[in-house]
Coordinates of C-alpha atoms in Angstrom, one line a residue:
Chain A
X259 CA -8.7 -19.2 57.9
X260 CA -10.6 -21.5 55.6
X261 CA -13.7 -19.5 56.2
X262 CA -11.9 -16.3 55.5
X263 CA -10.6 -17.5 52.2
X264 CA -13.8 -19.1 51.0
X265 CA -15.7 -15.9 52.1
X266 CA -13.3 -13.8 50.0
X267 CA -13.7 -16.2 47.1
X268 CA -17.4 -15.8 47.3
X269 CA -17.2 -12.1 47.1
X270 CA -15.1 -12.2 43.9
X271 CA -17.4 -14.9 42.5
X272 CA -20.3 -12.6 43.0
X273 CA -18.6 -9.4 41.7
X274 CA -16.8 -9.9 38.4
X275 CA -13.7 -7.7 38.7
X276 CA -12.4 -8.4 35.2
X277 CA -15.8 -7.6 33.6
X278 CA -15.8 -4.3 35.6
X279 CA -12.3 -3.4 34.3
X280 CA -13.4 -4.4 30.8
X281 CA -16.1 -1.7 31.0
X282 CA -13.5 0.9 31.9
X283 CA -11.3 -0.3 29.1
X284 CA -14.2 0.0 26.6
X285 CA -15.1 3.5 28.0
X286 CA -11.5 4.5 27.6
X287 CA -11.1 3.1 24.1
X288 CA -14.2 4.8 22.6
X289 CA -13.8 8.1 24.6
X290 CA -10.1 8.1 23.7
X291 CA -10.9 7.7 20.0
X292 CA -13.5 10.4 20.0
X293 CA -11.3 12.7 22.1
X294 CA -8.4 12.2 19.7
X295 CA -10.5 13.1 16.7
X296 CA -12.2 16.1 18.4
X297 CA -8.9 17.3 20.0
X298 CA -7.1 17.2 16.6
X299 CA -9.9 19.3 15.1
X300 CA -9.6 21.7 18.0
X301 CA -5.8 21.9 17.6
X302 CA -6.1 22.6 13.9
X303 CA -8.6 25.4 14.7
X304 CA -6.3 26.9 17.3
X305 CA -3.3 27.0 14.9
X306 CA -5.4 28.1 11.8
X307 CA -5.0 31.5 10.2
X308 CA -8.7 32.2 10.6
X309 CA -9.3 34.3 13.8
X310 CA -12.9 33.1 14.3
X311 CA -11.8 29.4 14.3
X312 CA -9.0 30.2 16.7
X313 CA -11.5 31.9 19.0
X314 CA -13.9 29.0 19.0
X315 CA -11.1 26.5 19.6
X316 CA -9.7 28.5 22.5
X317 CA -13.1 29.1 24.1
X318 CA -14.0 25.4 23.9
X319 CA -10.7 24.4 25.5
X320 CA -10.9 26.9 28.3
X321 CA -14.5 26.1 29.1
X322 CA -14.3 22.3 29.0
X323 CA -10.9 22.1 30.7
X324 CA -11.9 24.2 33.6
X325 CA -15.2 22.4 34.3
X326 CA -15.0 19.4 36.7
X327 CA -15.6 16.1 34.9
X328 CA -18.2 15.0 37.4
X329 CA -20.3 18.0 36.5
X330 CA -20.0 17.3 32.8
X331 CA -21.0 13.6 33.4
X332 CA -23.9 14.5 35.6
X333 CA -25.0 17.1 33.0
X334 CA -24.9 14.4 30.3
X335 CA -27.5 12.4 32.2
X336 CA -29.6 15.0 34.0
X337 CA -29.8 17.5 31.2
X338 CA -29.5 15.5 28.0
X339 CA -31.3 12.3 29.1
X340 CA -33.8 13.4 31.7
X341 CA -34.5 16.9 30.7
X342 CA -34.2 16.7 26.9
X343 CA -35.1 13.0 26.7
X344 CA -32.3 12.2 24.3
X345 CA -31.4 8.6 23.7
X346 CA -28.3 7.2 22.1
X347 CA -29.7 3.7 22.1
X348 CA -33.0 2.0 22.7
X349 CA -31.3 -0.1 25.3
X350 CA -31.1 2.1 28.4
X351 CA -27.8 0.9 29.8
X352 CA -26.2 1.2 26.3
X353 CA -27.5 4.7 26.1
X354 CA -25.9 5.6 29.5
X355 CA -22.7 4.0 28.3
X356 CA -22.7 6.2 25.2
X357 CA -23.4 9.3 27.1
X358 CA -20.6 8.5 29.4
X359 CA -18.3 8.0 26.4
X360 CA -19.5 11.4 25.0
X361 CA -18.9 13.2 28.3
X362 CA -15.4 11.7 28.7
X363 CA -14.6 12.6 25.1
X364 CA -15.7 16.2 25.1
X365 CA -13.8 16.8 28.4
X366 CA -10.6 15.1 27.4
X367 CA -10.6 16.5 23.9
X368 CA -9.5 19.8 25.4
X369 CA -6.5 18.1 27.0
X370 CA -5.8 16.3 23.7
X371 CA -5.9 19.6 21.9
X372 CA -3.4 21.2 24.3
X373 CA -1.1 18.1 24.1
X374 CA -1.1 18.4 20.3
X375 CA -0.4 22.1 20.5
X376 CA 2.6 21.3 22.7
X377 CA 3.7 19.0 19.9
X378 CA 3.2 21.7 17.3
X379 CA 5.6 23.8 19.4
X380 CA 8.3 21.2 18.9
X381 CA 8.0 21.7 15.1
X382 CA 10.3 24.5 14.0
X383 CA 8.6 27.5 12.3
X384 CA 10.8 26.8 9.3
X385 CA 8.8 23.6 8.5
X386 CA 5.6 25.6 8.1
X387 CA 7.3 28.3 6.1
X388 CA 8.8 25.7 3.8
X389 CA 5.4 24.1 3.3
X390 CA 3.9 27.4 2.5
X391 CA 6.8 28.3 0.2
X392 CA 6.1 25.3 -2.1
X393 CA 2.5 26.4 -2.3
X394 CA 0.7 24.1 0.1
X395 CA -2.5 25.6 1.4
X396 CA -3.0 25.6 5.2
X397 CA -4.9 22.3 5.5
X398 CA -2.3 20.5 3.4
X399 CA 0.6 21.9 5.3
X400 CA -1.2 21.0 8.6
X401 CA -2.0 17.5 7.5
X402 CA 1.2 16.6 5.7
X403 CA 3.9 18.6 7.4
X404 CA 2.9 20.0 10.8
X405 CA 0.6 17.4 12.4
X406 CA 2.6 14.3 11.6
X407 CA 5.6 15.9 13.3
X408 CA 3.5 17.4 16.1
X409 CA 1.9 14.0 17.0
X410 CA 5.4 12.4 17.2
X411 CA 6.4 15.3 19.5
X412 CA 3.2 15.0 21.5
X413 CA 3.3 11.3 22.4
X414 CA 4.4 11.8 25.9
X415 CA 1.8 14.4 26.8
X416 CA -0.9 12.4 24.9
X417 CA 0.1 9.4 27.0
X418 CA -0.5 11.5 30.2
X419 CA -3.9 12.4 28.8
X420 CA -4.7 8.8 28.1
X421 CA -3.7 7.7 31.6
X422 CA -5.9 10.5 33.0
X423 CA -8.7 9.4 30.8
X424 CA -8.4 5.7 31.9
X425 CA -8.6 6.7 35.6
X426 CA -11.3 9.3 34.9
X427 CA -13.4 6.6 33.2
X428 CA -14.5 5.7 36.8
X429 CA -16.4 8.9 36.9
X430 CA -18.8 7.2 34.4
X431 CA -20.5 6.1 37.6
X432 CA -21.9 9.7 37.6
X433 CA -23.4 9.0 34.3
X434 CA -25.2 5.9 35.6
X435 CA -22.7 3.3 34.2
X436 CA -23.0 1.0 37.2
X437 CA -20.9 -1.9 35.8
X438 CA -17.5 -0.1 35.8
X439 CA -14.9 -0.6 38.6
X440 CA -15.6 2.2 41.0
X441 CA -19.3 1.4 41.1
X442 CA -18.7 -2.3 41.4
X443 CA -16.2 -1.8 44.2
X444 CA -18.6 0.4 46.1
X445 CA -21.4 -2.1 46.0
X446 CA -19.1 -5.0 46.8
X447 CA -17.8 -3.2 49.9
X448 CA -21.3 -2.2 50.9
X449 CA -22.5 -5.8 51.0
X450 CA -19.2 -7.2 52.3
X451 CA -17.8 -4.7 54.8
X452 CA -15.6 -7.4 56.4
X453 CA -13.5 -7.6 53.3
X454 CA -13.3 -3.8 52.7
X455 CA -9.5 -3.7 52.6
X456 CA -9.2 -6.8 50.4
X457 CA -11.7 -5.6 47.9
X458 CA -10.2 -2.1 47.8
X459 CA -6.8 -3.6 47.4
X460 CA -7.8 -5.8 44.5
X461 CA -9.3 -2.9 42.6
X462 CA -6.4 -0.6 43.4
X463 CA -3.8 -3.1 42.3
X464 CA -5.8 -3.9 39.2
X465 CA -5.7 -0.2 38.2
X466 CA -2.0 0.0 38.8
X467 CA -1.4 -3.0 36.6
X468 CA -3.6 -1.5 33.9
X469 CA -2.0 2.0 34.0
X470 CA 1.7 1.4 34.4
X471 CA 2.3 -0.3 31.0
X472 CA 0.6 2.6 29.3
X473 CA 3.1 5.0 30.8
X474 CA 6.0 2.8 29.9
X475 CA 4.7 2.2 26.3
X476 CA 4.2 5.9 25.6
X477 CA 7.6 6.9 27.0
X478 CA 9.2 4.2 24.8
X479 CA 7.2 5.3 21.8
X480 CA 8.0 9.0 22.2
X481 CA 11.7 8.2 22.2
X482 CA 11.4 5.8 19.3
X483 CA 9.3 8.0 17.1
X484 CA 11.0 11.3 17.9
X485 CA 11.7 13.3 14.7
X486 CA 15.4 13.5 14.1
X487 CA 16.5 17.1 13.2
Chain B
X226 CA 35.2 35.3 0.8
X227 CA 35.7 34.1 -2.7
X228 CA 34.4 30.9 -4.2
X229 CA 36.5 28.0 -5.3
X230 CA 36.0 28.2 -9.0
X231 CA 38.9 29.9 -10.7
X232 CA 36.7 31.4 -13.4
X233 CA 36.3 34.9 -12.1
X234 CA 35.4 36.5 -15.4
X235 CA 32.2 38.5 -15.0
X236 CA 29.2 37.1 -16.9
X237 CA 28.6 38.5 -20.4
X238 CA 25.9 41.2 -20.2
X239 CA 22.7 39.5 -20.8
X240 CA 19.5 40.4 -22.6
X241 CA 17.0 41.1 -19.8
X242 CA 13.4 40.0 -20.3
X243 CA 10.2 41.5 -19.0
X244 CA 9.9 42.8 -15.5
X245 CA 9.1 39.7 -13.3
X246 CA 9.2 40.9 -9.7
X247 CA 8.3 44.5 -8.9
X248 CA 8.3 46.2 -5.6
X249 CA 6.7 49.7 -5.4
X250 CA 7.2 51.9 -2.4
X251 CA 7.1 49.0 0.0
X252 CA 7.1 49.8 3.7
X253 CA 7.2 47.5 6.7
X254 CA 7.6 48.1 10.4
X255 CA 8.6 45.7 13.2
X256 CA 7.1 47.7 16.0
X257 CA 9.1 50.9 16.1
X258 CA 11.7 49.6 13.6
X259 CA 11.1 50.8 10.1
X260 CA 12.6 47.7 8.5
X261 CA 11.7 48.4 4.8
X262 CA 11.6 52.0 3.8
X263 CA 10.0 52.9 0.4
X264 CA 11.7 50.0 -1.4
X265 CA 11.6 50.2 -5.2
X266 CA 13.0 47.3 -7.0
X267 CA 12.4 45.6 -10.4
X268 CA 13.8 42.3 -11.2
X269 CA 13.6 41.2 -14.9
X270 CA 13.1 37.8 -16.3
X271 CA 16.5 35.9 -16.3
X272 CA 18.2 38.5 -14.1
X273 CA 20.3 37.6 -11.0
X274 CA 20.1 40.2 -8.3
X275 CA 22.3 39.9 -5.2
X276 CA 21.2 41.8 -2.2
X277 CA 23.9 42.5 0.3
X278 CA 24.2 44.7 3.4
X279 CA 24.9 44.6 7.1
X280 CA 22.7 42.5 9.4
X281 CA 19.5 44.2 10.3
X282 CA 19.5 46.1 7.1
X283 CA 16.2 44.5 6.0
X284 CA 17.5 42.3 3.2
X285 CA 16.1 39.0 4.5
X286 CA 12.7 40.7 5.2
X287 CA 12.7 42.0 1.6
X288 CA 13.4 38.5 0.3
X289 CA 10.7 37.0 2.5
X290 CA 8.2 39.7 1.6
X291 CA 8.3 38.6 -2.1
X292 CA 6.4 35.4 -1.3
X293 CA 4.6 36.9 1.6
X294 CA 6.2 35.0 4.4
X295 CA 6.4 38.6 5.7
X296 CA 3.5 40.8 5.2
X297 CA 4.1 44.4 4.2
X298 CA 2.4 47.5 5.7
X299 CA 2.0 49.4 2.4
X300 CA 3.2 49.5 -1.2
X301 CA 2.8 46.9 -3.8
X302 CA 4.6 43.7 -4.8
X303 CA 3.8 42.0 -8.1
X304 CA 5.1 38.8 -9.4
X305 CA 4.7 38.3 -13.2
X306 CA 2.3 41.3 -13.2
X307 CA 0.0 39.9 -10.5
X308 CA -0.2 41.6 -7.1
X309 CA 0.5 39.3 -4.1
X310 CA -2.8 37.9 -2.9
X311 CA -3.6 38.4 0.8
X312 CA -4.3 34.8 1.8
X313 CA -5.8 31.5 0.8
X314 CA -5.7 29.6 -2.5
X315 CA -4.5 32.5 -4.7
X316 CA -1.5 33.1 -2.4
X317 CA -0.7 29.4 -2.3
X318 CA -0.9 29.4 -6.1
X319 CA 1.5 32.3 -6.4
X320 CA 4.0 30.8 -3.9
X321 CA 4.2 27.7 -6.0
X322 CA 5.7 29.8 -8.7
X323 CA 8.2 31.4 -6.4
X324 CA 10.9 29.1 -5.2
X325 CA 12.4 29.7 -1.8
X326 CA 15.7 28.5 -0.3
X327 CA 16.1 29.2 3.4
X328 CA 19.2 29.8 5.5
X329 CA 18.4 26.8 7.7
X330 CA 17.4 24.5 4.8
X331 CA 14.0 23.6 6.4
X332 CA 13.8 20.2 4.7
X333 CA 10.7 18.3 6.0
X334 CA 12.4 16.4 8.8
X335 CA 9.9 13.4 8.8
X336 CA 10.2 12.8 5.0
X337 CA 12.9 11.3 2.9
X338 CA 14.9 13.4 0.5
X339 CA 12.9 12.1 -2.4
X340 CA 9.6 12.8 -0.7
X341 CA 10.8 16.3 0.1
X342 CA 11.3 16.9 -3.5
X343 CA 8.1 15.2 -4.8
X344 CA 5.7 16.5 -2.2
X345 CA 5.0 19.9 -3.9
X346 CA 4.7 18.6 -7.5
X347 CA 2.3 15.9 -6.3
X348 CA 0.1 17.9 -4.0
X349 CA 0.2 21.3 -5.7
X350 CA 1.0 20.5 -9.3
X351 CA -1.0 17.2 -9.4
X352 CA 1.8 15.1 -10.9
X353 CA 1.5 11.3 -10.5
X354 CA 4.0 9.6 -8.1
X355 CA 6.1 8.1 -10.9
X356 CA 6.2 11.4 -12.9
X357 CA 7.2 13.4 -9.8
X358 CA 9.8 10.8 -8.7
X359 CA 11.5 10.7 -12.1
X360 CA 11.6 14.5 -12.3
X361 CA 12.9 14.6 -8.7
X362 CA 15.7 12.1 -9.4
X363 CA 16.8 14.2 -12.4
X364 CA 16.9 17.3 -10.2
X365 CA 18.7 15.5 -7.4
X366 CA 21.2 14.3 -9.9
X367 CA 21.7 17.8 -11.1
X368 CA 22.5 19.0 -7.6
X369 CA 24.6 15.9 -7.0
X370 CA 22.7 14.2 -4.2
X371 CA 20.8 11.5 -6.1
X372 CA 22.6 8.8 -4.1
X373 CA 21.0 10.2 -0.9
X374 CA 17.5 10.1 -2.3
X375 CA 16.1 7.6 0.2
X376 CA 17.8 9.0 3.3
X377 CA 16.2 11.2 5.9
X378 CA 17.4 14.9 6.0
X379 CA 19.1 14.5 9.4
X380 CA 21.5 11.9 7.8
X381 CA 22.8 14.5 5.3
X382 CA 25.5 17.1 5.7
X383 CA 24.4 20.8 5.7
X384 CA 25.6 21.3 2.2
X385 CA 23.7 18.2 0.9
X386 CA 20.6 19.4 2.7
X387 CA 20.8 22.8 1.1
X388 CA 21.2 21.3 -2.3
X389 CA 18.2 19.1 -1.7
X390 CA 16.3 22.3 -0.7
X391 CA 17.3 23.8 -4.0
X392 CA 16.1 20.7 -5.8
X393 CA 12.8 20.9 -3.9
X394 CA 12.3 24.5 -4.9
X395 CA 13.2 23.8 -8.6
X396 CA 10.8 20.8 -8.7
X397 CA 7.9 23.4 -8.6
X398 CA 9.3 24.9 -11.9
X399 CA 9.3 28.3 -10.3
X400 CA 9.4 31.5 -12.3
X401 CA 11.8 33.1 -9.8
X402 CA 14.0 31.7 -7.0
X403 CA 14.6 33.5 -3.7
X404 CA 17.7 32.6 -1.7
X405 CA 17.7 33.9 1.9
X406 CA 21.3 33.6 3.0
X407 CA 21.6 30.1 1.6
X408 CA 25.2 29.5 2.8
X409 CA 25.2 31.3 6.1
X410 CA 24.4 28.2 8.2
X411 CA 26.9 26.0 6.4
X412 CA 30.3 24.9 7.5
X413 CA 32.9 26.7 5.4
X414 CA 33.9 23.6 3.4
X415 CA 30.4 23.1 2.2
X416 CA 29.7 26.6 1.0
X417 CA 31.1 26.0 -2.4
X418 CA 29.1 23.0 -3.3
X419 CA 26.0 25.1 -2.8
X420 CA 27.3 28.1 -4.6
X421 CA 28.4 26.0 -7.6
X422 CA 24.8 24.8 -7.9
X423 CA 23.6 28.4 -7.7
X424 CA 26.1 29.6 -10.3
X425 CA 25.0 27.0 -12.7
X426 CA 21.4 27.9 -12.2
X427 CA 22.2 31.5 -12.9
X428 CA 24.0 30.5 -16.1
X429 CA 21.0 28.6 -17.2
X430 CA 18.9 31.7 -17.1
X431 CA 17.0 31.3 -13.8
X432 CA 15.7 34.6 -12.4
X433 CA 17.2 34.8 -8.9
X434 CA 17.1 37.1 -6.0
X435 CA 19.9 36.2 -3.6
X436 CA 20.5 37.6 -0.2
X437 CA 24.1 36.6 0.7
X438 CA 27.4 37.6 2.1
X439 CA 29.3 35.7 -0.6
X440 CA 30.9 38.4 -2.6
X441 CA 32.5 35.8 -4.9
X442 CA 29.1 34.6 -6.0
X443 CA 28.0 38.2 -6.5
X444 CA 31.0 38.9 -8.8
X445 CA 30.7 35.7 -10.7
X446 CA 26.9 35.3 -11.2
X447 CA 25.1 38.5 -10.4
X448 CA 23.8 41.0 -13.1
X449 CA 23.2 43.5 -10.4
X450 CA 24.1 44.1 -6.8
X451 CA 21.6 45.8 -4.5
X452 CA 23.1 47.3 -1.3
X453 CA 20.8 47.7 1.6
X454 CA 21.4 49.5 4.9
X455 CA 18.9 50.6 7.6
X456 CA 15.9 49.4 5.6
X457 CA 16.7 51.3 2.5
X458 CA 18.2 50.4 -0.9
X459 CA 21.3 52.6 -0.7
X460 CA 23.0 51.7 -3.9
X461 CA 22.4 49.5 -7.0
X462 CA 25.1 48.7 -9.6
X463 CA 26.6 46.0 -11.7
X464 CA 28.9 43.9 -9.5
X465 CA 32.2 45.1 -11.0
X466 CA 31.2 48.7 -10.7
X467 CA 29.9 48.2 -7.1
X468 CA 32.9 46.4 -5.8
X469 CA 35.6 48.5 -7.4
X470 CA 33.9 51.9 -7.3
X471 CA 31.1 52.1 -4.7
X472 CA 29.4 55.5 -4.8
X473 CA 28.1 55.9 -1.3
X474 CA 30.0 56.1 2.0
X475 CA 27.8 53.4 3.5
X476 CA 28.8 50.9 0.8
X477 CA 32.5 51.9 0.9
X478 CA 32.4 51.4 4.7
X479 CA 30.7 48.0 4.4
X480 CA 33.0 46.7 1.7
X481 CA 36.1 47.8 3.6
X482 CA 34.9 45.8 6.5
X483 CA 34.3 42.6 4.6
X484 CA 36.9 42.6 1.9
X485 CA 40.0 43.3 3.9
X486 CA 40.4 39.8 5.2

């Protein structure tokens, strides 16, 4: 029993679980920020009065949303890094990290866009008409009237996108980010097969602890910030 | 059907100014429905025109077409001599000069009453916050809701919300005000507080186009009644003339249905 516990202890001394989760949190944070910005732009394009912008927005969403994330992440490395020799940092592992963030962001932006559009649908048409009637041009009425209400109506679906993004950040392994949880777990199990279940359990529970509060928080926020009509 | 004010005397005939809103052979279809048919209408500066008619007659569409919330298929609409622009900055500019009051109020739900009224003047007219707020408070006082200035729209009654909506439109200093069934969504006891504001606006010389079922308002404040049915302007007359002596069967039929009870 003593051997068992000290052996398990050694495994987690060797593989820093918290540091691995920290990498996923960082990936999620930066990718989330970028996806939110890009997704908002896409949503504005999709509700804009200009047909060509709507077309580009729709095309982006349909292409990115229907491509598997693993393929996008692999493309980031194989095509952009190896084939085109692009670098986002002189430090190779920083560069991989940034490409992973980029891949996660461009993929999840399409889901952010659709979440915001579902929020736009919660805003009555009369709000946009009233904005136009006082002479606000499209961008002002989007920025001042539609989007602030749309975001508040989109918190729950945006929360679902965030949770998906957190879990999908493990796919960064496909973009050669080897320090995140899924890669760390795989290596830890490979070298300590006796503790397979324990290692797996620690990472799984870690993820549950990380994700559940996000769901609770966004549900609470969406009720609290709902626009009263 | 009548308003509360006892003063039922028709307004003294007024000197009408230059033509302000002109519609020339305006046509619009909703699919197979020909909702506006060769509409000809001129509204002069300072004139109050009430548009009545059965539902589906196209009167709301007519009202909304004047600031291009509805596009038209052909014909021409001019406001102060300028044809309605298609889209973009020029259209936004024109809309700023045309006040609109909706049936369902459409106050910005996420902004306070005061912010609802100051938004247009600040963002479109370029007024400073303090200028816009002091003007807004004057307007809110005029429509009797200044004590609610810092509340959210959902905290107000329907009548109060509609009066705020009127103040919001007035804050843009419009050349003409459009009212699209402004009292139809109100509880009966709140109709008069809104109509009273509209009557006083009319008396102050505001050019108004009012789509309504309130015959009392038409009698009291209108210079002209326009009766629409099936997408056409069937009859136009001064209110007294129209209500006591309608010329067409359609108008007689309509009036008999709404005035008998």
